JSON list of C-alpha atoms in Angstrom, two decimals:
[
{"chain": "A", "resi": 9, "resn": "PHE", "atom": "CA", "xyz": [28.08, -24.04, 45.10]},
{"chain": "A", "resi": 10, "resn": "SER", "atom": "CA", "xyz": [26.74, -20.74, 44.30]},
{"chain": "A", "resi": 11, "resn": "THR", "atom": "CA", "xyz": [23.41, -19.24, 44.76]},
{"chain": "A", "resi": 12, "resn": "SER", "atom": "CA", "xyz": [21.97, -16.16, 43.29]},
{"chain": "A", "resi": 13, "resn": "PRO", "atom": "CA", "xyz": [21.79, -13.00, 45.26]},
{"chain": "A", "resi": 14, "resn": "GLY", "atom": "CA", "xyz": [19.05, -12.98, 47.81]},
{"chain": "A", "resi": 15, "resn": "VAL", "atom": "CA", "xyz": [18.76, -16.81, 47.75]},
{"chain": "A", "resi": 16, "resn": "GLY", "atom": "CA", "xyz": [19.81, -18.54, 50.77]},
{"chain": "A", "resi": 17, "resn": "TRP", "atom": "CA", "xyz": [20.84, -21.84, 51.18]},
{"chain": "A", "resi": 18, "resn": "TRP", "atom": "CA", "xyz": [17.79, -22.91, 53.05]},
{"chain": "A", "resi": 19, "resn": "TRP", "atom": "CA", "xyz": [15.58, -21.96, 49.87]},
{"chain": "A", "resi": 20, "resn": "LEU", "atom": "CA", "xyz": [17.86, -23.92, 47.52]},
{"chain": "A", "resi": 21, "resn": "ARG", "atom": "CA", "xyz": [17.78, -27.02, 49.87]},
{"chain": "A", "resi": 22, "resn": "TYR", "atom": "CA", "xyz": [13.82, -26.67, 50.48]},
{"chain": "A", "resi": 23, "resn": "HIS", "atom": "CA", "xyz": [13.29, -26.38, 46.78]},
{"chain": "A", "resi": 24, "resn": "THR", "atom": "CA", "xyz": [15.61, -29.03, 45.38]},
{"chain": "A", "resi": 25, "resn": "MET", "atom": "CA", "xyz": [14.44, -31.67, 48.30]},
{"chain": "A", "resi": 26, "resn": "ALA", "atom": "CA", "xyz": [10.64, -30.84, 47.61]},
{"chain": "A", "resi": 27, "resn": "GLU", "atom": "CA", "xyz": [10.97, -32.59, 43.82]},
{"chain": "A", "resi": 28, "resn": "GLN", "atom": "CA", "xyz": [12.73, -35.61, 45.26]},
{"chain": "A", "resi": 29, "resn": "LEU", "atom": "CA", "xyz": [11.01, -38.82, 47.13]},
{"chain": "A", "resi": 30, "resn": "PRO", "atom": "CA", "xyz": [11.92, -38.92, 50.62]},
{"chain": "A", "resi": 31, "resn": "ARG", "atom": "CA", "xyz": [14.78, -41.31, 51.56]},
{"chain": "A", "resi": 32, "resn": "SER", "atom": "CA", "xyz": [12.41, -43.66, 53.58]},
{"chain": "A", "resi": 33, "resn": "SER", "atom": "CA", "xyz": [10.00, -44.03, 50.81]},
{"chain": "A", "resi": 34, "resn": "VAL", "atom": "CA", "xyz": [12.74, -44.96, 48.25]},
{"chain": "A", "resi": 35, "resn": "GLY", "atom": "CA", "xyz": [14.07, -47.59, 50.67]},
{"chain": "A", "resi": 36, "resn": "LYS", "atom": "CA", "xyz": [10.60, -48.81, 51.21]},
{"chain": "A", "resi": 37, "resn": "ILE", "atom": "CA", "xyz": [10.36, -48.93, 47.41]},
{"chain": "A", "resi": 38, "resn": "CYS", "atom": "CA", "xyz": [13.33, -50.75, 46.83]},
{"chain": "A", "resi": 39, "resn": "ARG", "atom": "CA", "xyz": [12.71, -53.55, 49.50]},
{"chain": "A", "resi": 40, "resn": "GLU", "atom": "CA", "xyz": [9.21, -54.00, 48.43]},
{"chain": "A", "resi": 41, "resn": "SER", "atom": "CA", "xyz": [10.54, -54.26, 44.81]},
{"chain": "A", "resi": 42, "resn": "LEU", "atom": "CA", "xyz": [13.06, -56.78, 45.73]},
{"chain": "A", "resi": 43, "resn": "LEU", "atom": "CA", "xyz": [10.60, -58.96, 47.61]},
{"chain": "A", "resi": 44, "resn": "SER", "atom": "CA", "xyz": [8.19, -59.09, 44.84]},
{"chain": "A", "resi": 45, "resn": "ALA", "atom": "CA", "xyz": [10.97, -59.94, 42.18]},
{"chain": "A", "resi": 46, "resn": "ARG", "atom": "CA", "xyz": [12.14, -62.94, 43.90]},
{"chain": "A", "resi": 47, "resn": "GLY", "atom": "CA", "xyz": [8.60, -64.04, 45.05]},
{"chain": "A", "resi": 48, "resn": "GLY", "atom": "CA", "xyz": [6.65, -66.89, 43.53]},
{"chain": "A", "resi": 49, "resn": "GLY", "atom": "CA", "xyz": [7.98, -70.33, 45.21]},
{"chain": "A", "resi": 50, "resn": "GLY", "atom": "CA", "xyz": [7.69, -73.65, 43.77]},
{"chain": "A", "resi": 51, "resn": "GLY", "atom": "CA", "xyz": [6.03, -76.93, 44.59]},
{"chain": "A", "resi": 52, "resn": "ASP", "atom": "CA", "xyz": [9.00, -78.88, 45.51]},
{"chain": "A", "resi": 53, "resn": "ASP", "atom": "CA", "xyz": [9.89, -81.52, 48.38]},
{"chain": "A", "resi": 54, "resn": "GLU", "atom": "CA", "xyz": [12.46, -78.98, 49.38]},
{"chain": "A", "resi": 55, "resn": "GLU", "atom": "CA", "xyz": [9.60, -76.31, 50.13]},
{"chain": "A", "resi": 56, "resn": "GLU", "atom": "CA", "xyz": [10.53, -76.03, 53.84]},
{"chain": "A", "resi": 57, "resn": "GLU", "atom": "CA", "xyz": [14.02, -75.39, 53.35]},
{"chain": "A", "resi": 58, "resn": "GLU", "atom": "CA", "xyz": [13.19, -72.79, 50.65]},
{"chain": "A", "resi": 59, "resn": "LYS", "atom": "CA", "xyz": [10.78, -71.16, 53.24]},
{"chain": "A", "resi": 60, "resn": "GLU", "atom": "CA", "xyz": [13.45, -70.87, 55.78]},
{"chain": "A", "resi": 61, "resn": "GLY", "atom": "CA", "xyz": [16.09, -69.50, 53.25]},
{"chain": "A", "resi": 62, "resn": "GLU", "atom": "CA", "xyz": [13.48, -66.98, 52.10]},
{"chain": "A", "resi": 63, "resn": "GLU", "atom": "CA", "xyz": [12.78, -65.88, 55.68]},
{"chain": "A", "resi": 64, "resn": "GLU", "atom": "CA", "xyz": [16.57, -65.23, 56.21]},
{"chain": "A", "resi": 65, "resn": "GLU", "atom": "CA", "xyz": [16.51, -63.10, 53.09]},
{"chain": "A", "resi": 66, "resn": "ASP", "atom": "CA", "xyz": [13.50, -61.14, 54.03]},
{"chain": "A", "resi": 67, "resn": "LEU", "atom": "CA", "xyz": [15.26, -60.22, 57.23]},
{"chain": "A", "resi": 68, "resn": "ALA", "atom": "CA", "xyz": [18.15, -59.19, 55.37]},
{"chain": "A", "resi": 69, "resn": "LEU", "atom": "CA", "xyz": [16.21, -57.20, 53.08]},
{"chain": "A", "resi": 70, "resn": "SER", "atom": "CA", "xyz": [14.63, -55.54, 55.96]},
{"chain": "A", "resi": 71, "resn": "ASP", "atom": "CA", "xyz": [17.82, -54.31, 57.05]},
{"chain": "A", "resi": 72, "resn": "LEU", "atom": "CA", "xyz": [18.89, -53.04, 53.62]},
{"chain": "A", "resi": 73, "resn": "LYS", "atom": "CA", "xyz": [21.09, -50.03, 53.78]},
{"chain": "A", "resi": 74, "resn": "ILE", "atom": "CA", "xyz": [20.75, -47.54, 50.69]},
{"chain": "A", "resi": 75, "resn": "PRO", "atom": "CA", "xyz": [23.59, -45.00, 50.32]},
{"chain": "A", "resi": 76, "resn": "GLN", "atom": "CA", "xyz": [22.37, -41.41, 49.70]},
{"chain": "A", "resi": 77, "resn": "THR", "atom": "CA", "xyz": [24.06, -41.48, 46.27]},
{"chain": "A", "resi": 78, "resn": "THR", "atom": "CA", "xyz": [21.75, -44.36, 45.26]},
{"chain": "A", "resi": 79, "resn": "VAL", "atom": "CA", "xyz": [18.65, -42.37, 46.57]},
{"chain": "A", "resi": 80, "resn": "ASP", "atom": "CA", "xyz": [19.86, -39.46, 44.34]},
{"chain": "A", "resi": 81, "resn": "LEU", "atom": "CA", "xyz": [20.11, -41.71, 41.49]},
{"chain": "A", "resi": 82, "resn": "ILE", "atom": "CA", "xyz": [16.80, -43.27, 41.85]},
{"chain": "A", "resi": 83, "resn": "ASN", "atom": "CA", "xyz": [15.33, -39.68, 42.45]},
{"chain": "A", "resi": 84, "resn": "ALA", "atom": "CA", "xyz": [16.97, -38.40, 39.23]},
{"chain": "A", "resi": 85, "resn": "VAL", "atom": "CA", "xyz": [15.85, -41.28, 37.32]},
{"chain": "A", "resi": 86, "resn": "SER", "atom": "CA", "xyz": [12.39, -41.19, 38.79]},
{"chain": "A", "resi": 87, "resn": "SER", "atom": "CA", "xyz": [11.85, -37.49, 38.07]},
{"chain": "A", "resi": 88, "resn": "GLU", "atom": "CA", "xyz": [13.24, -37.94, 34.41]},
{"chain": "A", "resi": 89, "resn": "PHE", "atom": "CA", "xyz": [10.74, -40.87, 33.92]},
{"chain": "A", "resi": 90, "resn": "ILE", "atom": "CA", "xyz": [8.00, -38.80, 35.40]},
{"chain": "A", "resi": 91, "resn": "THR", "atom": "CA", "xyz": [8.74, -35.70, 33.32]},
{"chain": "A", "resi": 92, "resn": "LEU", "atom": "CA", "xyz": [8.77, -38.10, 30.01]},
{"chain": "A", "resi": 93, "resn": "LEU", "atom": "CA", "xyz": [5.60, -39.91, 30.88]},
{"chain": "A", "resi": 94, "resn": "ALA", "atom": "CA", "xyz": [3.74, -36.55, 31.56]},
{"chain": "A", "resi": 95, "resn": "GLU", "atom": "CA", "xyz": [5.15, -34.95, 28.48]},
{"chain": "A", "resi": 96, "resn": "GLN", "atom": "CA", "xyz": [4.05, -38.01, 26.37]},
{"chain": "A", "resi": 97, "resn": "ALA", "atom": "CA", "xyz": [0.60, -37.89, 27.98]},
{"chain": "A", "resi": 98, "resn": "ASN", "atom": "CA", "xyz": [0.27, -34.56, 27.40]},
{"chain": "A", "resi": 99, "resn": "THR", "atom": "CA", "xyz": [0.60, -35.04, 23.76]},
{"chain": "A", "resi": 100, "resn": "HIS", "atom": "CA", "xyz": [-1.92, -37.81, 23.77]},
{"chain": "A", "resi": 101, "resn": "MET", "atom": "CA", "xyz": [-4.28, -35.41, 25.53]},
{"chain": "A", "resi": 102, "resn": "GLU", "atom": "CA", "xyz": [-3.79, -32.76, 22.99]},
{"chain": "A", "resi": 103, "resn": "GLU", "atom": "CA", "xyz": [-4.15, -35.07, 20.09]},
{"chain": "A", "resi": 104, "resn": "ALA", "atom": "CA", "xyz": [-7.70, -36.10, 21.59]},
{"chain": "A", "resi": 105, "resn": "SER", "atom": "CA", "xyz": [-8.44, -32.45, 21.73]},
{"chain": "A", "resi": 106, "resn": "LYS", "atom": "CA", "xyz": [-9.04, -32.74, 25.67]},
{"chain": "A", "resi": 107, "resn": "LYS", "atom": "CA", "xyz": [-8.15, -30.32, 28.35]},
{"chain": "A", "resi": 108, "resn": "THR", "atom": "CA", "xyz": [-7.90, -32.66, 31.02]},
{"chain": "A", "resi": 109, "resn": "MET", "atom": "CA", "xyz": [-5.34, -35.58, 31.35]},
{"chain": "A", "resi": 110, "resn": "MET", "atom": "CA", "xyz": [-7.02, -38.84, 32.06]},
{"chain": "A", "resi": 111, "resn": "PRO", "atom": "CA", "xyz": [-5.61, -42.23, 32.88]},
{"chain": "A", "resi": 112, "resn": "GLN", "atom": "CA", "xyz": [-6.17, -43.32, 29.29]},
{"chain": "A", "resi": 113, "resn": "HIS", "atom": "CA", "xyz": [-3.81, -40.77, 28.30]},
{"chain": "A", "resi": 114, "resn": "VAL", "atom": "CA", "xyz": [-1.05, -41.97, 30.50]},
{"chain": "A", "resi": 115, "resn": "TYR", "atom": "CA", "xyz": [-1.76, -45.77, 29.11]},
{"chain": "A", "resi": 116, "resn": "GLU", "atom": "CA", "xyz": [-1.32, -44.61, 25.73]},
{"chain": "A", "resi": 117, "resn": "ALA", "atom": "CA", "xyz": [1.82, -42.85, 26.93]},
{"chain": "A", "resi": 118, "resn": "LEU", "atom": "CA", "xyz": [3.30, -45.80, 28.52]},
{"chain": "A", "resi": 119, "resn": "ASP", "atom": "CA", "xyz": [2.69, -47.74, 25.20]},
{"chain": "A", "resi": 120, "resn": "ALA", "atom": "CA", "xyz": [4.33, -44.77, 23.14]},
{"chain": "A", "resi": 121, "resn": "LEU", "atom": "CA", "xyz": [7.31, -45.31, 25.27]},
{"chain": "A", "resi": 122, "resn": "GLU", "atom": "CA", "xyz": [7.45, -48.80, 24.84]},
{"chain": "A", "resi": 123, "resn": "PHE", "atom": "CA", "xyz": [6.61, -49.65, 28.52]},
{"chain": "A", "resi": 124, "resn": "PRO", "atom": "CA", "xyz": [3.51, -51.81, 27.72]},
{"chain": "A", "resi": 125, "resn": "ASN", "atom": "CA", "xyz": [4.32, -54.04, 30.78]},
{"chain": "A", "resi": 126, "resn": "LEU", "atom": "CA", "xyz": [3.71, -51.31, 32.94]},
{"chain": "A", "resi": 127, "resn": "VAL", "atom": "CA", "xyz": [0.08, -50.60, 31.81]},
{"chain": "A", "resi": 128, "resn": "SER", "atom": "CA", "xyz": [-1.72, -53.30, 33.37]},
{"chain": "A", "resi": 129, "resn": "ALA", "atom": "CA", "xyz": [0.16, -52.39, 36.53]},
{"chain": "A", "resi": 130, "resn": "ALA", "atom": "CA", "xyz": [-0.99, -48.88, 35.92]},
{"chain": "A", "resi": 131, "resn": "GLN", "atom": "CA", "xyz": [-4.35, -49.86, 35.65]},
{"chain": "A", "resi": 132, "resn": "GLN", "atom": "CA", "xyz": [-4.29, -51.94, 38.70]},
{"chain": "A", "resi": 133, "resn": "GLY", "atom": "CA", "xyz": [-3.00, -49.17, 40.80]},
{"chain": "A", "resi": 134, "resn": "GLY", "atom": "CA", "xyz": [-5.59, -46.78, 39.44]},
{"chain": "A", "resi": 135, "resn": "LYS", "atom": "CA", "xyz": [-8.34, -49.19, 40.55]},
{"chain": "A", "resi": 136, "resn": "ASP", "atom": "CA", "xyz": [-6.82, -49.89, 43.98]},
{"chain": "A", "resi": 137, "resn": "ALA", "atom": "CA", "xyz": [-6.62, -46.12, 44.63]},
{"chain": "A", "resi": 138, "resn": "ALA", "atom": "CA", "xyz": [-10.29, -45.80, 43.47]},
{"chain": "A", "resi": 139, "resn": "SER", "atom": "CA", "xyz": [-11.34, -48.32, 45.88]},
{"chain": "A", "resi": 140, "resn": "GLN", "atom": "CA", "xyz": [-9.37, -46.86, 48.86]},
{"chain": "A", "resi": 141, "resn": "ALA", "atom": "CA", "xyz": [-10.83, -43.44, 48.21]},
{"chain": "A", "resi": 142, "resn": "LYS", "atom": "CA", "xyz": [-14.44, -44.79, 47.86]},
{"chain": "A", "resi": 143, "resn": "LYS", "atom": "CA", "xyz": [-13.78, -46.69, 51.35]},
{"chain": "A", "resi": 144, "resn": "LEU", "atom": "CA", "xyz": [-12.63, -43.56, 52.68]},
{"chain": "A", "resi": 145, "resn": "LYS", "atom": "CA", "xyz": [-15.42, -41.42, 51.42]},
{"chain": "A", "resi": 146, "resn": "GLU", "atom": "CA", "xyz": [-17.98, -44.22, 52.96]},
{"chain": "A", "resi": 147, "resn": "LYS", "atom": "CA", "xyz": [-16.01, -44.19, 56.11]},
{"chain": "A", "resi": 148, "resn": "ARG", "atom": "CA", "xyz": [-16.36, -40.30, 56.57]},
{"chain": "A", "resi": 149, "resn": "ALA", "atom": "CA", "xyz": [-19.87, -40.36, 55.69]},
{"chain": "A", "resi": 150, "resn": "ALA", "atom": "CA", "xyz": [-20.54, -43.34, 58.28]},
{"chain": "A", "resi": 151, "resn": "ALA", "atom": "CA", "xyz": [-18.77, -41.03, 60.81]},
{"chain": "A", "resi": 152, "resn": "ARG", "atom": "CA", "xyz": [-20.86, -38.05, 59.98]},
{"chain": "A", "resi": 153, "resn": "PRO", "atom": "CA", "xyz": [-23.91, -37.83, 61.94]},
{"chain": "A", "resi": 154, "resn": "ASN", "atom": "CA", "xyz": [-27.35, -37.79, 60.31]},
{"chain": "A", "resi": 155, "resn": "THR", "atom": "CA", "xyz": [-28.80, -34.61, 60.71]},
{"chain": "A", "resi": 156, "resn": "ASP", "atom": "CA", "xyz": [-31.65, -34.85, 58.03]},
{"chain": "A", "resi": 157, "resn": "GLY", "atom": "CA", "xyz": [-34.77, -33.14, 58.90]},
{"chain": "A", "resi": 158, "resn": "MET", "atom": "CA", "xyz": [-33.61, -31.89, 62.51]},
{"chain": "A", "resi": 159, "resn": "THR", "atom": "CA", "xyz": [-34.10, -28.40, 63.60]},
{"chain": "A", "resi": 160, "resn": "GLU", "atom": "CA", "xyz": [-31.58, -26.23, 65.17]},
{"chain": "A", "resi": 161, "resn": "GLU", "atom": "CA", "xyz": [-33.23, -26.68, 68.47]},
{"chain": "A", "resi": 162, "resn": "GLU", "atom": "CA", "xyz": [-33.28, -30.47, 68.15]},
{"chain": "A", "resi": 163, "resn": "LEU", "atom": "CA", "xyz": [-29.38, -30.48, 67.18]},
{"chain": "A", "resi": 164, "resn": "ALA", "atom": "CA", "xyz": [-28.64, -28.26, 70.16]},
{"chain": "A", "resi": 165, "resn": "ASP", "atom": "CA", "xyz": [-30.57, -30.65, 72.59]},
{"chain": "A", "resi": 166, "resn": "GLU", "atom": "CA", "xyz": [-28.82, -33.75, 71.18]},
{"chain": "A", "resi": 167, "resn": "GLN", "atom": "CA", "xyz": [-25.68, -31.87, 71.42]},
{"chain": "A", "resi": 168, "resn": "GLU", "atom": "CA", "xyz": [-26.30, -31.12, 74.93]},
{"chain": "A", "resi": 169, "resn": "GLU", "atom": "CA", "xyz": [-27.44, -34.66, 75.94]},
{"chain": "A", "resi": 170, "resn": "LEU", "atom": "CA", "xyz": [-24.11, -35.94, 74.23]},
{"chain": "A", "resi": 171, "resn": "LEU", "atom": "CA", "xyz": [-22.16, -33.51, 76.44]},
{"chain": "A", "resi": 172, "resn": "ARG", "atom": "CA", "xyz": [-23.94, -34.39, 79.66]},
{"chain": "A", "resi": 173, "resn": "GLN", "atom": "CA", "xyz": [-23.22, -38.27, 78.77]},
{"chain": "A", "resi": 174, "resn": "ALA", "atom": "CA", "xyz": [-19.56, -37.37, 78.18]},
{"chain": "A", "resi": 175, "resn": "ARG", "atom": "CA", "xyz": [-19.22, -35.33, 81.46]},
{"chain": "A", "resi": 176, "resn": "LYS", "atom": "CA", "xyz": [-21.02, -38.44, 83.29]},
{"chain": "A", "resi": 177, "resn": "ARG", "atom": "CA", "xyz": [-18.32, -40.96, 81.81]},
{"chain": "A", "resi": 178, "resn": "ALA", "atom": "CA", "xyz": [-15.50, -38.37, 82.43]},
{"chain": "A", "resi": 179, "resn": "PHE", "atom": "CA", "xyz": [-16.19, -37.04, 85.89]},
{"chain": "A", "resi": 180, "resn": "GLY", "atom": "CA", "xyz": [-18.82, -39.37, 87.37]},
{"chain": "A", "resi": 181, "resn": "ASP", "atom": "CA", "xyz": [-21.34, -36.55, 88.11]},
{"chain": "A", "resi": 182, "resn": "GLU", "atom": "CA", "xyz": [-24.24, -35.21, 86.44]},
{"chain": "A", "resi": 183, "resn": "SER", "atom": "CA", "xyz": [-23.55, -31.23, 86.43]}
]
């Protein structure tokens, strides 16, 4: 394929690959989708036999190979869908005279594009992401030392004490 003057193959590859999902991510998404699509077992007497069959299918799905042409196709379709969804959400945002695209605009876009079944999944995904972000924020806050009301001298003394304790644990001496 040809490139414009001054544009190397590495530039073209970097910029086209940056717009695609990584192959491993596509594989993971495909496997998870296939596993969830065939989920939902029954309450029959043959439950044990079905479980064994499902375990064999799970192993087969874990070894699922996805050719590069399929990954390319999934990337193309995904990119097109995201572009279409973003354009539709942008239209709803502008109709509402807003300057920031909110989740509600995306939900309205999904409805307008006739994907109402994805709205609840998108809402649940948003809730999951928000709860994960909250947990991460709390974890980071808990890991941060409480230095409220301490002077610089007190902080320096505490740091020196922690370093002394670390040296003692690491080297067994109190230098």
